[in-house]
CSV table of C-alpha atoms in Angstrom, one decimal:
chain,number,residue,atom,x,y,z
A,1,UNK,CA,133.4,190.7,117.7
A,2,UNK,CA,130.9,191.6,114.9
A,3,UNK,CA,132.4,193.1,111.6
A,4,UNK,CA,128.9,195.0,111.7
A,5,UNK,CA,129.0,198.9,112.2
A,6,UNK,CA,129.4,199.6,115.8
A,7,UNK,CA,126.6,201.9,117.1
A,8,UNK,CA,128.1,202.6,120.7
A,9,UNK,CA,131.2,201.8,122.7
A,10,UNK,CA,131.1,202.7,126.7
A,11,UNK,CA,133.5,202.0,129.5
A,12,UNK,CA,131.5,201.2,132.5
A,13,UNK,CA,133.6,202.3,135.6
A,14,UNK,CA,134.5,199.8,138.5
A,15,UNK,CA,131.3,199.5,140.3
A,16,UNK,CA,129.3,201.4,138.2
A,17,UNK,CA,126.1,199.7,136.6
A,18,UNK,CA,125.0,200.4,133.0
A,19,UNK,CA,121.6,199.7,130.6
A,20,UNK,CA,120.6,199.5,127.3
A,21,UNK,CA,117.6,198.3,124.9
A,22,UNK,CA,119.4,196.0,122.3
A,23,UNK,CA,117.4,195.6,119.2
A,24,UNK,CA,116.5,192.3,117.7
A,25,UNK,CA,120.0,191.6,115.8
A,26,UNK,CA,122.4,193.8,117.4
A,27,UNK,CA,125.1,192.5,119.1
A,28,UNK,CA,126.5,193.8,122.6
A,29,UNK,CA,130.2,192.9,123.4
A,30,UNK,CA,131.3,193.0,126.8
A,31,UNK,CA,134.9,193.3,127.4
A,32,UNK,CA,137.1,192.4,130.5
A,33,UNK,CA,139.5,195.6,130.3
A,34,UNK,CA,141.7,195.0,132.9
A,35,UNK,CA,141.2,191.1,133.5
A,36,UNK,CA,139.8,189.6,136.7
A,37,UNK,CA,136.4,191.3,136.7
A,38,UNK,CA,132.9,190.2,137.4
A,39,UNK,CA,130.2,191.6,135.7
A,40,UNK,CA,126.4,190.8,136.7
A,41,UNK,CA,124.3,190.8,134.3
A,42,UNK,CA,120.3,191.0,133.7
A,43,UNK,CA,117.8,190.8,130.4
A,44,UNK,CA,114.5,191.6,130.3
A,45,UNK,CA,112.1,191.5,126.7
A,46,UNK,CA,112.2,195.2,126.1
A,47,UNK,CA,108.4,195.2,125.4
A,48,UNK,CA,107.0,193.4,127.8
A,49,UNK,CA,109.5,192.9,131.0
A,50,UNK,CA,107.5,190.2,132.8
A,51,UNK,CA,109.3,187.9,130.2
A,52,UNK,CA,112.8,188.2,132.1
A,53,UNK,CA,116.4,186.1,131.8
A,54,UNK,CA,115.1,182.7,133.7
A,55,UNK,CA,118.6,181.0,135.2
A,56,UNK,CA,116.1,177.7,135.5
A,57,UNK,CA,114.7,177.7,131.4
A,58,UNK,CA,118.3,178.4,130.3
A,59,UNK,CA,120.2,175.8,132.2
A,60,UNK,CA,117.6,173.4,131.6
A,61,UNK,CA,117.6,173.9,127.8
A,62,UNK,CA,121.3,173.4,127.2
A,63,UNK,CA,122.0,171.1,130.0
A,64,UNK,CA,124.5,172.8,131.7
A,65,UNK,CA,125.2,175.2,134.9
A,66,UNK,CA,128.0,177.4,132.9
A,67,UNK,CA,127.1,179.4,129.6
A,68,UNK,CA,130.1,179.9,126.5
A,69,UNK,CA,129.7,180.2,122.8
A,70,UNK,CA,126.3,178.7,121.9
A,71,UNK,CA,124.6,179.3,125.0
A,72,UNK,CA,120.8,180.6,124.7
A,73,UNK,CA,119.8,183.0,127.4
A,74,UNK,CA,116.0,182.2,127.7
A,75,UNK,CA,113.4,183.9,129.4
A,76,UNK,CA,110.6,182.8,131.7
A,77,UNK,CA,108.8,181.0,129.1
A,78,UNK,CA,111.7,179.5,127.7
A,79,UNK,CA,112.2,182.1,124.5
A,80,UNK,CA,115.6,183.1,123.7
A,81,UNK,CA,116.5,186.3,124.5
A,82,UNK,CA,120.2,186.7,123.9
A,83,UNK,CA,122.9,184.2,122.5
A,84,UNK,CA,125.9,183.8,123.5
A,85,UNK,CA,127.8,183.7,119.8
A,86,UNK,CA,132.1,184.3,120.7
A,87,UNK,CA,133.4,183.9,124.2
A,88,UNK,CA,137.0,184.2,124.9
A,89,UNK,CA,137.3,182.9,128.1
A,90,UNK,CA,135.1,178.9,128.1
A,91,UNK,CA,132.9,179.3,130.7
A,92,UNK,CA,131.0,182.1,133.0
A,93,UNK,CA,128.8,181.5,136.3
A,94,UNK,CA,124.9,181.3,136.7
A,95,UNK,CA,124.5,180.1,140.0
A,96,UNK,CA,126.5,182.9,142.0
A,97,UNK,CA,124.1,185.6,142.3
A,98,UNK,CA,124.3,189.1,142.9
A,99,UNK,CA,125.9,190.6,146.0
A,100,UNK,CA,123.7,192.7,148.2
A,101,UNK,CA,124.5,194.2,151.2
A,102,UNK,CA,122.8,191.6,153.2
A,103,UNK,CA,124.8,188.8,151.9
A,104,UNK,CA,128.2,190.9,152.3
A,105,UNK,CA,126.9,190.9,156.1
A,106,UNK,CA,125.9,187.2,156.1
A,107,UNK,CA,129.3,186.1,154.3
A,108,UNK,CA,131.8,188.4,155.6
A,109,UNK,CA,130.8,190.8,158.4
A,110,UNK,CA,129.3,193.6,159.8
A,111,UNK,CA,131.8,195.5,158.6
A,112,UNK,CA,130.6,195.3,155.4
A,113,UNK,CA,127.4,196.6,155.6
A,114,UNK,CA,128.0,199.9,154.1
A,115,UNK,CA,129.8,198.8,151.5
A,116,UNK,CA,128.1,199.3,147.7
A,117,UNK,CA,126.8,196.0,146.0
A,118,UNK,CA,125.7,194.6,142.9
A,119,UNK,CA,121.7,194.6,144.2
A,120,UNK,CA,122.2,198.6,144.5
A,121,UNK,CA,123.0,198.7,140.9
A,122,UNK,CA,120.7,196.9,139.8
A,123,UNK,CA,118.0,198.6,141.5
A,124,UNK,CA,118.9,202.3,140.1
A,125,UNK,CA,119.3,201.1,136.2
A,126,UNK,CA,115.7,198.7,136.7
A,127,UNK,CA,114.0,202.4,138.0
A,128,UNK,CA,115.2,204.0,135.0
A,129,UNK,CA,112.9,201.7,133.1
A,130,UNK,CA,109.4,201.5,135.9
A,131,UNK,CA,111.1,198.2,137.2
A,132,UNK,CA,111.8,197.4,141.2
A,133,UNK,CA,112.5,195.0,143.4
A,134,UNK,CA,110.1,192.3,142.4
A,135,UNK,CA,111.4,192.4,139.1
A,136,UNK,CA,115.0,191.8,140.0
A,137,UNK,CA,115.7,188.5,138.8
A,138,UNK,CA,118.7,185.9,139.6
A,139,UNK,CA,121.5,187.3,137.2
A,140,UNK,CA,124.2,186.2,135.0
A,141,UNK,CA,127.9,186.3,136.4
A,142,UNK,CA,130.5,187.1,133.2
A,143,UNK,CA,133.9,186.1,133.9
A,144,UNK,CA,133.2,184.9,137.1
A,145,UNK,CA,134.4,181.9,138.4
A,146,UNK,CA,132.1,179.6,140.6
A,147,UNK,CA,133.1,176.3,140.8
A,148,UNK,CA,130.4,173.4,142.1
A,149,UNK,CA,131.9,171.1,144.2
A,150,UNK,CA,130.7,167.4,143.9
A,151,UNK,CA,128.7,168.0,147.2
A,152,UNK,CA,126.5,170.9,145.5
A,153,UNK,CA,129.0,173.5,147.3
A,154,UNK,CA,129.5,176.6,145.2
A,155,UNK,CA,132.9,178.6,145.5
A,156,UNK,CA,133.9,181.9,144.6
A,157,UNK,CA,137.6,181.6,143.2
A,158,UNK,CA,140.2,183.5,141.0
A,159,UNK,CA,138.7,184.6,137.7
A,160,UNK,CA,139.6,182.4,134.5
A,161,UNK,CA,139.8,185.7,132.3
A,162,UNK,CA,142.2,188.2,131.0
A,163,UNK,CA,142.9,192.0,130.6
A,164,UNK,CA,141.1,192.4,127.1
A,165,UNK,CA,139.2,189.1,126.7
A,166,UNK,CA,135.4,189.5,126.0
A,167,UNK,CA,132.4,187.4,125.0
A,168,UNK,CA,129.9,188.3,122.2
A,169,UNK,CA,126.1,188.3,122.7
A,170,UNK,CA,123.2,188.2,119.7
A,171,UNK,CA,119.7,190.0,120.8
A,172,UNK,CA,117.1,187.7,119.4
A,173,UNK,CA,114.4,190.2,120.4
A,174,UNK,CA,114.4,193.3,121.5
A,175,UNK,CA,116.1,192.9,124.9
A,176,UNK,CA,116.8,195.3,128.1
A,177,UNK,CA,119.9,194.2,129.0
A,178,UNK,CA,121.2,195.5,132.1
A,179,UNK,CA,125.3,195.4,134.0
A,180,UNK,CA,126.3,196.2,137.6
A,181,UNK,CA,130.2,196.0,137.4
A,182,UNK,CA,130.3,194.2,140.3
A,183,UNK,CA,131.9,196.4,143.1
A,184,UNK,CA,132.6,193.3,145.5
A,185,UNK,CA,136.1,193.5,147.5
A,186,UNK,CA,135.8,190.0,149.6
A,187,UNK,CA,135.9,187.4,147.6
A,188,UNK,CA,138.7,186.9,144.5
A,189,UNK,CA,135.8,187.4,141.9
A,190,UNK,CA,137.5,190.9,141.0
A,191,UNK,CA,141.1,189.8,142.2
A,192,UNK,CA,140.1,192.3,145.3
A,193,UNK,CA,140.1,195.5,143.1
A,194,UNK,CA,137.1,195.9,141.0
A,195,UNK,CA,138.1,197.3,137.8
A,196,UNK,CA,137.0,198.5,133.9
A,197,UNK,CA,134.7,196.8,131.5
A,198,UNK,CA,133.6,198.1,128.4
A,199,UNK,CA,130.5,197.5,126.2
A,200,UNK,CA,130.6,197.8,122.5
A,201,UNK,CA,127.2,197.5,120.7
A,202,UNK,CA,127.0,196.6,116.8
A,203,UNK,CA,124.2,196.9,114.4
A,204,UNK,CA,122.5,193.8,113.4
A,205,UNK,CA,124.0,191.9,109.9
């Protein structure tokens, strides 16, 4: 964590979603409270939000489908928007996605139709800022553990975190970053009880 002054510290409930505009510098830890959580992720340039998290320009860049310390979050036109400067846990998924209620349906059921989602979230905190549907991007999964098999299959598994571990992140510009603590209960992403994380922003050194 940054030995910066701390600026804000939140605990976003289980399933909640949460924003914020990270100046260039600042640092924004995200904490796993309780262990075992998935948080989806986006990040938009706070200025001009057409320039958004790109899972293609990043992955290309460092040459590899899992981000961890050094990891460059880069934007449509391949400019960094956040790094990636501590991480606690090794490795965290980019190819997963956000749930929606139409992939809870398609994965698991009818059932499941009425059951809140990550797309939800994401939706309310992108209004808050003029943005909608078009501008909802594929997302970063912290602490979530997706596996690729060596047949391009991609499985959803027990987490690889703890209760308390976090990961650091560096805004290289100004940056909307924005977090659906991911509600899901049918897969072991959240251990099958979605639970706490909690965002500590620092000023920039």
């Amino acid at each position: 964590m940054s030995s910066s002054t701390e600026i804000h510290r939140e605990t976003v409930p289980p399933r909640a979603p949460w924003s914020r505009v990270l100046e260039a510098g600042q640092t924004l830890t995200i904490v796993d409270l309780d262990g075992n959580q998935a948080v989806d992720f986006l990040a938009y340039d706070a200025h001009e939000t057409s320039r958004a998290y790109s899972a293609q320009a990043t992955l290309q860049e460092q040459g590899s489908i899992f981000l961890t310390t050094g990891s460059v979050l880069r934007d449509n036109e391949s400019d960094p928007l956040l790094t990636v400067l501590s991480d606690d846990v090794g490795r965290h998924d980019t190819l997963g996605g956000a749930c929606s209620k139409e992939s809870n349906t398609l994965r698991y059921g009818h059932h499941t139709w009425n059951q809140h989602a990550c797309a939800e979230n994401f939706l309310r905190e992108l209004s808050r800022y003029g943005l909608g549907k078009r501008d909802h991007v594929p997302n970063v999964n912290w602490f979530m553990n997706v596996p690729v098999d060596p047949d391009g299959a991609l499985g959803i598994v027990d987490g690889i975190s703890a209760p308390g571990l976090s990961l650091t992140l560096r805004a290289e510009k100004d940056t909307l970053v924005l977090v659906s603590n991911c509600p899901q209960i049918n897969n072991p992403c959240n251990g099958f009880d979605p639970s706490r994380a909690e965002m500590v922003v620092h000023a920039g050194v």
